[in-house]
């Protein structure tokens, strides 16, 4: 019975008849949409009440609509209670919101998180501490509890992105070679979910900002209001920004739309340079381009939020 992870699924020689995916995070969604477009039936099972559970509900809802529009069966609030094989087929029995439901498919992809390979490192011999899941404990300078031993990348836990591992390397290089005192504290963690259209994310979500900041402004605009998106015939999704109304700083952004990762990166650069959102609201940008949509998007800050 073909049980797969995100590496072995790339070695398939045929398109699955029905791919069942356990996990509605970015890996599950990316592979799910890809194989759906290859022609497979796809069912995604997510135990949280929504896919991409770390995102704001409105972003998750819009992403769900896009996936369903592509013909993907998305079951949230559900998790497997039993998985059994019968010849070349797999049956997944569900509990939770889909209790009593059985899903039968040809392949099963488990995309429910990662475990570090730290058990291969014999950490005990060096006295290096790991947490209960096996991730190596480090401080803000990526130092372990043992002097002169450092850990970076996925093995230390946290966001499992290539660009974060590279920035960990930058910090160690600066500190060990250049005598700097760089830390991971306060660094922006951008990422892109490479569905089609993409979700580009950086900084705080609306939920995080309202929990930790005082005077928060939020603005949303559908991609159907972006001229460039209309010209490229992909107007699904929305733009969302969160700002601090007192400092006028951009706190976070979610761009679910065509080239969402690139558009998000423009906002990240503005955040890195501490540019007030009013500069983006009032700036002159070339037409037709995605970035010119910042004019209309940031005009909505402090006003009635438009969602459709």
Short mmCIF file of C-alpha atoms in Angstrom, two decimals:
data_model
loop_
_atom_site.label_atom_id
_atom_site.label_comp_id
_atom_site.label_asym_id
_atom_site.label_seq_id
_atom_site.Cartn_x
_atom_site.Cartn_y
_atom_site.Cartn_z
CA UNK A 1 0.00 0.00 0.00
CA UNK A 2 1.64 3.31 -1.09
CA UNK A 3 2.20 5.44 2.00
CA UNK A 4 4.16 8.52 0.97
CA UNK A 5 6.02 11.47 2.42
CA UNK A 6 6.88 14.72 0.65
CA UNK A 7 10.09 13.21 -0.76
CA UNK A 8 8.87 9.84 -2.01
CA UNK A 9 5.81 11.33 -3.67
CA UNK A 10 8.09 13.07 -6.15
CA UNK A 11 9.35 9.65 -7.31
CA UNK A 12 5.95 8.42 -8.48
CA UNK A 13 5.89 7.15 -12.04
CA UNK A 14 2.13 7.45 -12.43
CA UNK A 15 -0.55 9.91 -11.40
CA UNK A 16 -2.53 8.62 -8.38
CA UNK A 17 -6.12 7.73 -9.03
CA UNK A 18 -7.12 9.29 -5.71
CA UNK A 19 -4.54 10.95 -3.48
CA UNK A 20 -5.47 11.28 0.20
CA UNK A 21 -3.42 13.88 2.08
CA UNK A 22 -3.27 14.06 5.87
CA UNK A 23 -2.35 17.64 6.75
CA UNK A 24 -3.69 20.94 5.48
CA UNK A 25 -0.53 23.01 5.87
CA UNK A 26 1.50 24.44 3.03
CA UNK A 27 3.00 21.08 1.98
CA UNK A 28 -0.40 19.40 1.86
CA UNK A 29 -1.96 22.24 -0.12
CA UNK A 30 0.90 22.57 -2.60
CA UNK A 31 1.06 18.87 -3.38
CA UNK A 32 -2.72 18.55 -3.34
CA UNK A 33 -3.26 21.24 -5.95
CA UNK A 34 -0.36 20.01 -8.07
CA UNK A 35 -1.67 16.44 -8.26
CA UNK A 36 -5.21 17.65 -8.81
CA UNK A 37 -3.96 19.51 -11.87
CA UNK A 38 -2.13 16.38 -12.99
CA UNK A 39 -5.56 14.74 -13.03
CA UNK A 40 -5.78 12.95 -9.69
CA UNK A 41 -8.76 13.13 -7.38
CA UNK A 42 -7.53 14.72 -4.16
CA UNK A 43 -8.86 14.74 -0.61
CA UNK A 44 -7.09 16.82 2.07
CA UNK A 45 -7.76 16.05 5.75
CA UNK A 46 -6.89 18.71 8.35
CA UNK A 47 -7.54 18.29 12.06
CA UNK A 48 -7.72 22.04 12.73
CA UNK A 49 -10.97 23.92 12.03
CA UNK A 50 -9.44 25.37 8.87
CA UNK A 51 -6.59 24.75 6.45
CA UNK A 52 -3.43 26.79 7.04
CA UNK A 53 -4.52 27.09 10.69
CA UNK A 54 -1.86 29.68 11.58
CA UNK A 55 -3.34 32.19 9.16
CA UNK A 56 -6.26 34.54 9.76
CA UNK A 57 -9.72 32.98 9.17
CA UNK A 58 -10.47 35.17 6.15
CA UNK A 59 -7.25 34.09 4.41
CA UNK A 60 -8.00 30.44 5.15
CA UNK A 61 -11.57 30.78 3.91
CA UNK A 62 -10.43 32.33 0.63
CA UNK A 63 -7.76 29.65 0.16
CA UNK A 64 -10.39 26.96 0.82
CA UNK A 65 -12.64 28.46 -1.84
CA UNK A 66 -9.77 28.39 -4.34
CA UNK A 67 -8.97 24.74 -3.59
CA UNK A 68 -12.62 23.71 -3.82
CA UNK A 69 -12.90 25.65 -7.08
CA UNK A 70 -10.06 23.44 -8.35
CA UNK A 71 -12.05 20.34 -7.41
CA UNK A 72 -10.23 19.39 -4.20
CA UNK A 73 -12.20 17.75 -1.40
CA UNK A 74 -11.16 19.55 1.81
CA UNK A 75 -12.21 18.05 5.15
CA UNK A 76 -11.36 20.25 8.15
CA UNK A 77 -11.82 19.56 11.84
CA UNK A 78 -11.16 15.92 11.00
CA UNK A 79 -8.38 13.41 11.60
CA UNK A 80 -7.76 9.74 10.87
CA UNK A 81 -8.86 7.25 13.50
CA UNK A 82 -7.78 4.24 11.46
CA UNK A 83 -5.92 3.62 8.21
CA UNK A 84 -6.14 0.25 6.51
CA UNK A 85 -4.98 -1.21 3.24
CA UNK A 86 -6.81 -3.59 0.98
CA UNK A 87 -4.73 -4.63 -2.00
CA UNK A 88 -3.81 -1.48 -3.90
CA UNK A 89 -6.34 0.73 -2.11
CA UNK A 90 -6.27 2.60 1.20
CA UNK A 91 -9.21 3.40 3.43
CA UNK A 92 -9.01 6.19 5.99
CA UNK A 93 -11.62 6.22 8.73
CA UNK A 94 -12.21 9.69 10.18
CA UNK A 95 -13.15 11.14 13.51
CA UNK A 96 -14.02 14.67 14.55
CA UNK A 97 -16.23 16.75 12.27
CA UNK A 98 -16.26 13.94 9.68
CA UNK A 99 -16.78 11.11 12.18
CA UNK A 100 -18.20 8.02 10.53
CA UNK A 101 -16.80 8.97 7.12
CA UNK A 102 -14.50 6.61 5.22
CA UNK A 103 -12.30 7.87 2.40
CA UNK A 104 -10.87 5.31 -0.04
CA UNK A 105 -7.94 6.21 -2.25
CA UNK A 106 -4.99 4.81 -4.16
CA UNK A 107 -2.22 6.75 -2.38
CA UNK A 108 -1.75 8.36 1.02
CA UNK A 109 0.52 11.35 1.62
CA UNK A 110 1.32 12.16 5.23
CA UNK A 111 2.05 15.91 5.48
CA UNK A 112 1.36 16.37 9.18
CA UNK A 113 4.68 17.86 10.25
CA UNK A 114 8.34 16.93 10.45
CA UNK A 115 10.58 15.15 12.91
CA UNK A 116 14.25 16.11 13.17
CA UNK A 117 16.97 13.56 12.48
CA UNK A 118 18.71 14.49 15.73
CA UNK A 119 18.48 10.89 16.93
CA UNK A 120 21.29 10.11 14.48
CA UNK A 121 23.67 12.64 16.06
CA UNK A 122 24.26 10.95 19.45
CA UNK A 123 23.58 14.24 21.24
CA UNK A 124 23.87 12.59 24.64
CA UNK A 125 27.58 11.91 24.08
CA UNK A 126 28.21 15.65 23.75
CA UNK A 127 25.68 16.67 26.37
CA UNK A 128 23.63 18.71 23.88
CA UNK A 129 20.02 19.20 24.99
CA UNK A 130 16.98 18.61 22.81
CA UNK A 131 13.31 19.13 23.51
CA UNK A 132 10.69 16.41 23.77
CA UNK A 133 10.27 16.30 19.99
CA UNK A 134 14.00 16.01 19.31
CA UNK A 135 14.69 19.60 18.23
CA UNK A 136 17.99 20.93 19.53
CA UNK A 137 17.58 23.74 22.04
CA UNK A 138 19.33 27.01 21.14
CA UNK A 139 19.32 30.60 22.37
CA UNK A 140 18.88 33.74 20.28
CA UNK A 141 22.46 33.38 18.97
CA UNK A 142 21.86 29.75 17.97
CA UNK A 143 24.11 28.51 20.78
CA UNK A 144 23.30 25.16 22.36
CA UNK A 145 23.76 24.50 26.08
CA UNK A 146 27.31 23.28 25.31
CA UNK A 147 29.90 26.02 24.63
CA UNK A 148 31.18 26.17 21.05
CA UNK A 149 28.37 23.93 19.71
CA UNK A 150 25.72 25.59 17.60
CA UNK A 151 22.63 24.40 15.77
CA UNK A 152 20.83 26.01 12.86
CA UNK A 153 18.29 25.16 10.22
CA UNK A 154 15.40 22.74 10.64
CA UNK A 155 17.07 20.72 13.42
CA UNK A 156 16.57 23.56 15.90
CA UNK A 157 12.81 23.78 15.27
CA UNK A 158 10.87 26.85 14.27
CA UNK A 159 9.97 27.76 10.68
CA UNK A 160 11.29 24.99 8.40
CA UNK A 161 12.18 27.15 5.42
CA UNK A 162 15.35 27.18 3.32
CA UNK A 163 15.67 30.94 3.63
CA UNK A 164 15.50 30.75 7.43
CA UNK A 165 18.31 28.18 7.48
CA UNK A 166 20.33 30.50 5.26
CA UNK A 167 19.73 33.43 7.59
CA UNK A 168 20.79 31.22 10.53
CA UNK A 169 24.04 30.68 8.62
CA UNK A 170 24.38 34.45 8.15
CA UNK A 171 24.07 34.97 11.90
CA UNK A 172 26.70 32.34 12.73
CA UNK A 173 29.08 33.61 10.06
CA UNK A 174 28.76 37.17 11.32
CA UNK A 175 29.27 36.19 14.96
CA UNK A 176 32.03 33.61 14.56
CA UNK A 177 34.03 35.18 11.74
CA UNK A 178 33.27 38.89 11.89
CA UNK A 179 32.97 39.22 15.68
CA UNK A 180 29.42 40.55 15.46
CA UNK A 181 26.59 39.95 17.92
CA UNK A 182 23.70 39.03 15.61
CA UNK A 183 20.60 37.29 16.94
CA UNK A 184 17.33 35.86 15.63
CA UNK A 185 15.36 38.23 17.85
CA UNK A 186 12.87 40.35 15.95
CA UNK A 187 13.77 39.13 12.48
CA UNK A 188 11.02 39.06 9.87
CA UNK A 189 10.02 35.57 8.74
CA UNK A 190 8.54 35.75 5.24
CA UNK A 191 7.22 32.71 3.43
CA UNK A 192 5.24 31.82 0.36
CA UNK A 193 2.76 29.00 -0.06
CA UNK A 194 3.32 28.00 -3.68
CA UNK A 195 -0.22 27.18 -4.57
CA UNK A 196 -1.70 28.83 -7.62
CA UNK A 197 -2.39 31.58 -6.85
CA UNK A 198 0.29 31.99 -4.19
CA UNK A 199 0.00 33.10 -0.59
CA UNK A 200 2.79 35.45 0.45
CA UNK A 201 3.02 36.13 4.19
CA UNK A 202 5.23 38.29 6.38
CA UNK A 203 4.99 39.74 9.87
CA UNK A 204 1.97 39.58 12.15
CA UNK A 205 -1.44 38.24 11.31
CA UNK A 206 -4.45 40.34 12.30
CA UNK A 207 -5.10 38.02 15.26
CA UNK A 208 -1.51 38.38 16.48
CA UNK A 209 -1.50 42.16 16.06
CA UNK A 210 -4.74 42.66 17.96
CA UNK A 211 -3.40 40.46 20.77
CA UNK A 212 -0.07 42.28 21.14
CA UNK A 213 -0.59 45.81 19.76
CA UNK A 214 -2.88 48.64 20.78
CA UNK A 215 -4.11 50.78 17.91
CA UNK A 216 -4.27 48.40 14.95
CA UNK A 217 -5.61 49.13 11.49
CA UNK A 218 -6.51 46.50 8.92
CA UNK A 219 -7.24 46.86 5.21
CA UNK A 220 -8.33 44.25 2.68
CA UNK A 221 -8.91 44.35 -1.02
CA UNK A 222 -9.97 41.55 -3.38
CA UNK A 223 -7.60 40.68 -6.21
CA UNK A 224 -10.52 41.36 -8.53
CA UNK A 225 -9.83 45.04 -7.80
CA UNK A 226 -6.22 44.73 -9.04
CA UNK A 227 -5.98 45.74 -12.68
CA UNK A 228 -2.89 43.63 -13.36
CA UNK A 229 -4.58 40.52 -11.94
CA UNK A 230 -7.56 41.09 -14.24
CA UNK A 231 -5.27 41.48 -17.23
CA UNK A 232 -3.57 38.17 -16.39
CA UNK A 233 -6.95 36.44 -15.96
CA UNK A 234 -6.32 35.35 -12.36
CA UNK A 235 -8.34 37.52 -10.02
CA UNK A 236 -8.93 35.02 -7.21
CA UNK A 237 -7.73 35.89 -3.73
CA UNK A 238 -7.22 39.01 -1.68
CA UNK A 239 -4.65 41.43 -0.29
CA UNK A 240 -4.56 42.11 3.44
CA UNK A 241 -2.32 44.40 5.49
CA UNK A 242 -2.08 45.14 9.20
CA UNK A 243 -0.64 48.45 10.40
CA UNK A 244 0.12 50.23 13.66
CA UNK A 245 -1.97 53.40 13.46
CA UNK A 246 0.18 55.21 16.01
CA UNK A 247 3.56 54.66 14.31
CA UNK A 248 2.14 54.14 10.79
CA UNK A 249 4.36 51.07 10.44
CA UNK A 250 3.27 47.99 8.51
CA UNK A 251 3.04 45.10 10.98
CA UNK A 252 2.19 42.31 8.58
CA UNK A 253 0.76 41.36 5.23
CA UNK A 254 -0.96 38.44 3.54
CA UNK A 255 -1.15 38.48 -0.24
CA UNK A 256 -3.23 35.61 -1.58
CA UNK A 257 -3.17 36.08 -5.30
CA UNK A 258 -1.16 35.82 -8.48
CA UNK A 259 2.53 36.53 -7.70
CA UNK A 260 1.58 36.81 -4.03
CA UNK A 261 5.11 36.00 -2.89
CA UNK A 262 6.66 38.77 -4.98
CA UNK A 263 4.07 41.35 -3.90
CA UNK A 264 4.58 40.36 -0.26
CA UNK A 265 8.34 40.84 -0.67
CA UNK A 266 7.78 44.44 -1.73
CA UNK A 267 5.94 45.03 1.53
CA UNK A 268 8.68 43.24 3.44
CA UNK A 269 11.24 45.65 2.04
CA UNK A 270 9.06 48.54 3.19
CA UNK A 271 8.87 46.98 6.66
CA UNK A 272 12.66 46.47 6.75
CA UNK A 273 13.14 50.13 5.85
CA UNK A 274 10.48 51.22 8.37
CA UNK A 275 8.60 53.04 5.65
CA UNK A 276 5.23 54.39 6.87
CA UNK A 277 2.23 52.90 5.16
CA UNK A 278 1.23 56.38 4.01
CA UNK A 279 4.24 56.42 1.67
CA UNK A 280 2.86 53.34 -0.06
CA UNK A 281 -0.62 54.81 -0.06
CA UNK A 282 0.56 58.01 -1.74
CA UNK A 283 3.43 56.71 -3.89
CA UNK A 284 3.44 56.82 -7.68
CA UNK A 285 3.88 53.37 -9.21
CA UNK A 286 3.94 52.34 -12.84
CA UNK A 287 0.77 51.18 -14.54
CA UNK A 288 -0.15 48.43 -15.02
CA UNK A 289 1.74 46.72 -12.19
CA UNK A 290 0.82 44.80 -9.07
CA UNK A 291 2.48 47.34 -6.79
CA UNK A 292 0.21 50.18 -7.91
CA UNK A 293 -2.55 48.36 -6.04
CA UNK A 294 -0.89 49.56 -2.81
CA UNK A 295 -2.45 52.98 -3.44
CA UNK A 296 -5.99 51.67 -3.15
CA UNK A 297 -5.18 49.02 -0.55
CA UNK A 298 -3.64 51.39 1.97
CA UNK A 299 -6.36 53.97 1.42
CA UNK A 300 -8.63 51.52 3.20
CA UNK A 301 -6.62 51.65 6.43
CA UNK A 302 -8.70 53.33 9.11
CA UNK A 303 -11.84 53.15 6.98
CA UNK A 304 -14.50 50.53 6.50
CA UNK A 305 -12.72 47.33 5.54
CA UNK A 306 -13.82 46.13 2.13
CA UNK A 307 -13.88 42.34 1.76
CA UNK A 308 -15.58 41.76 -1.55
#
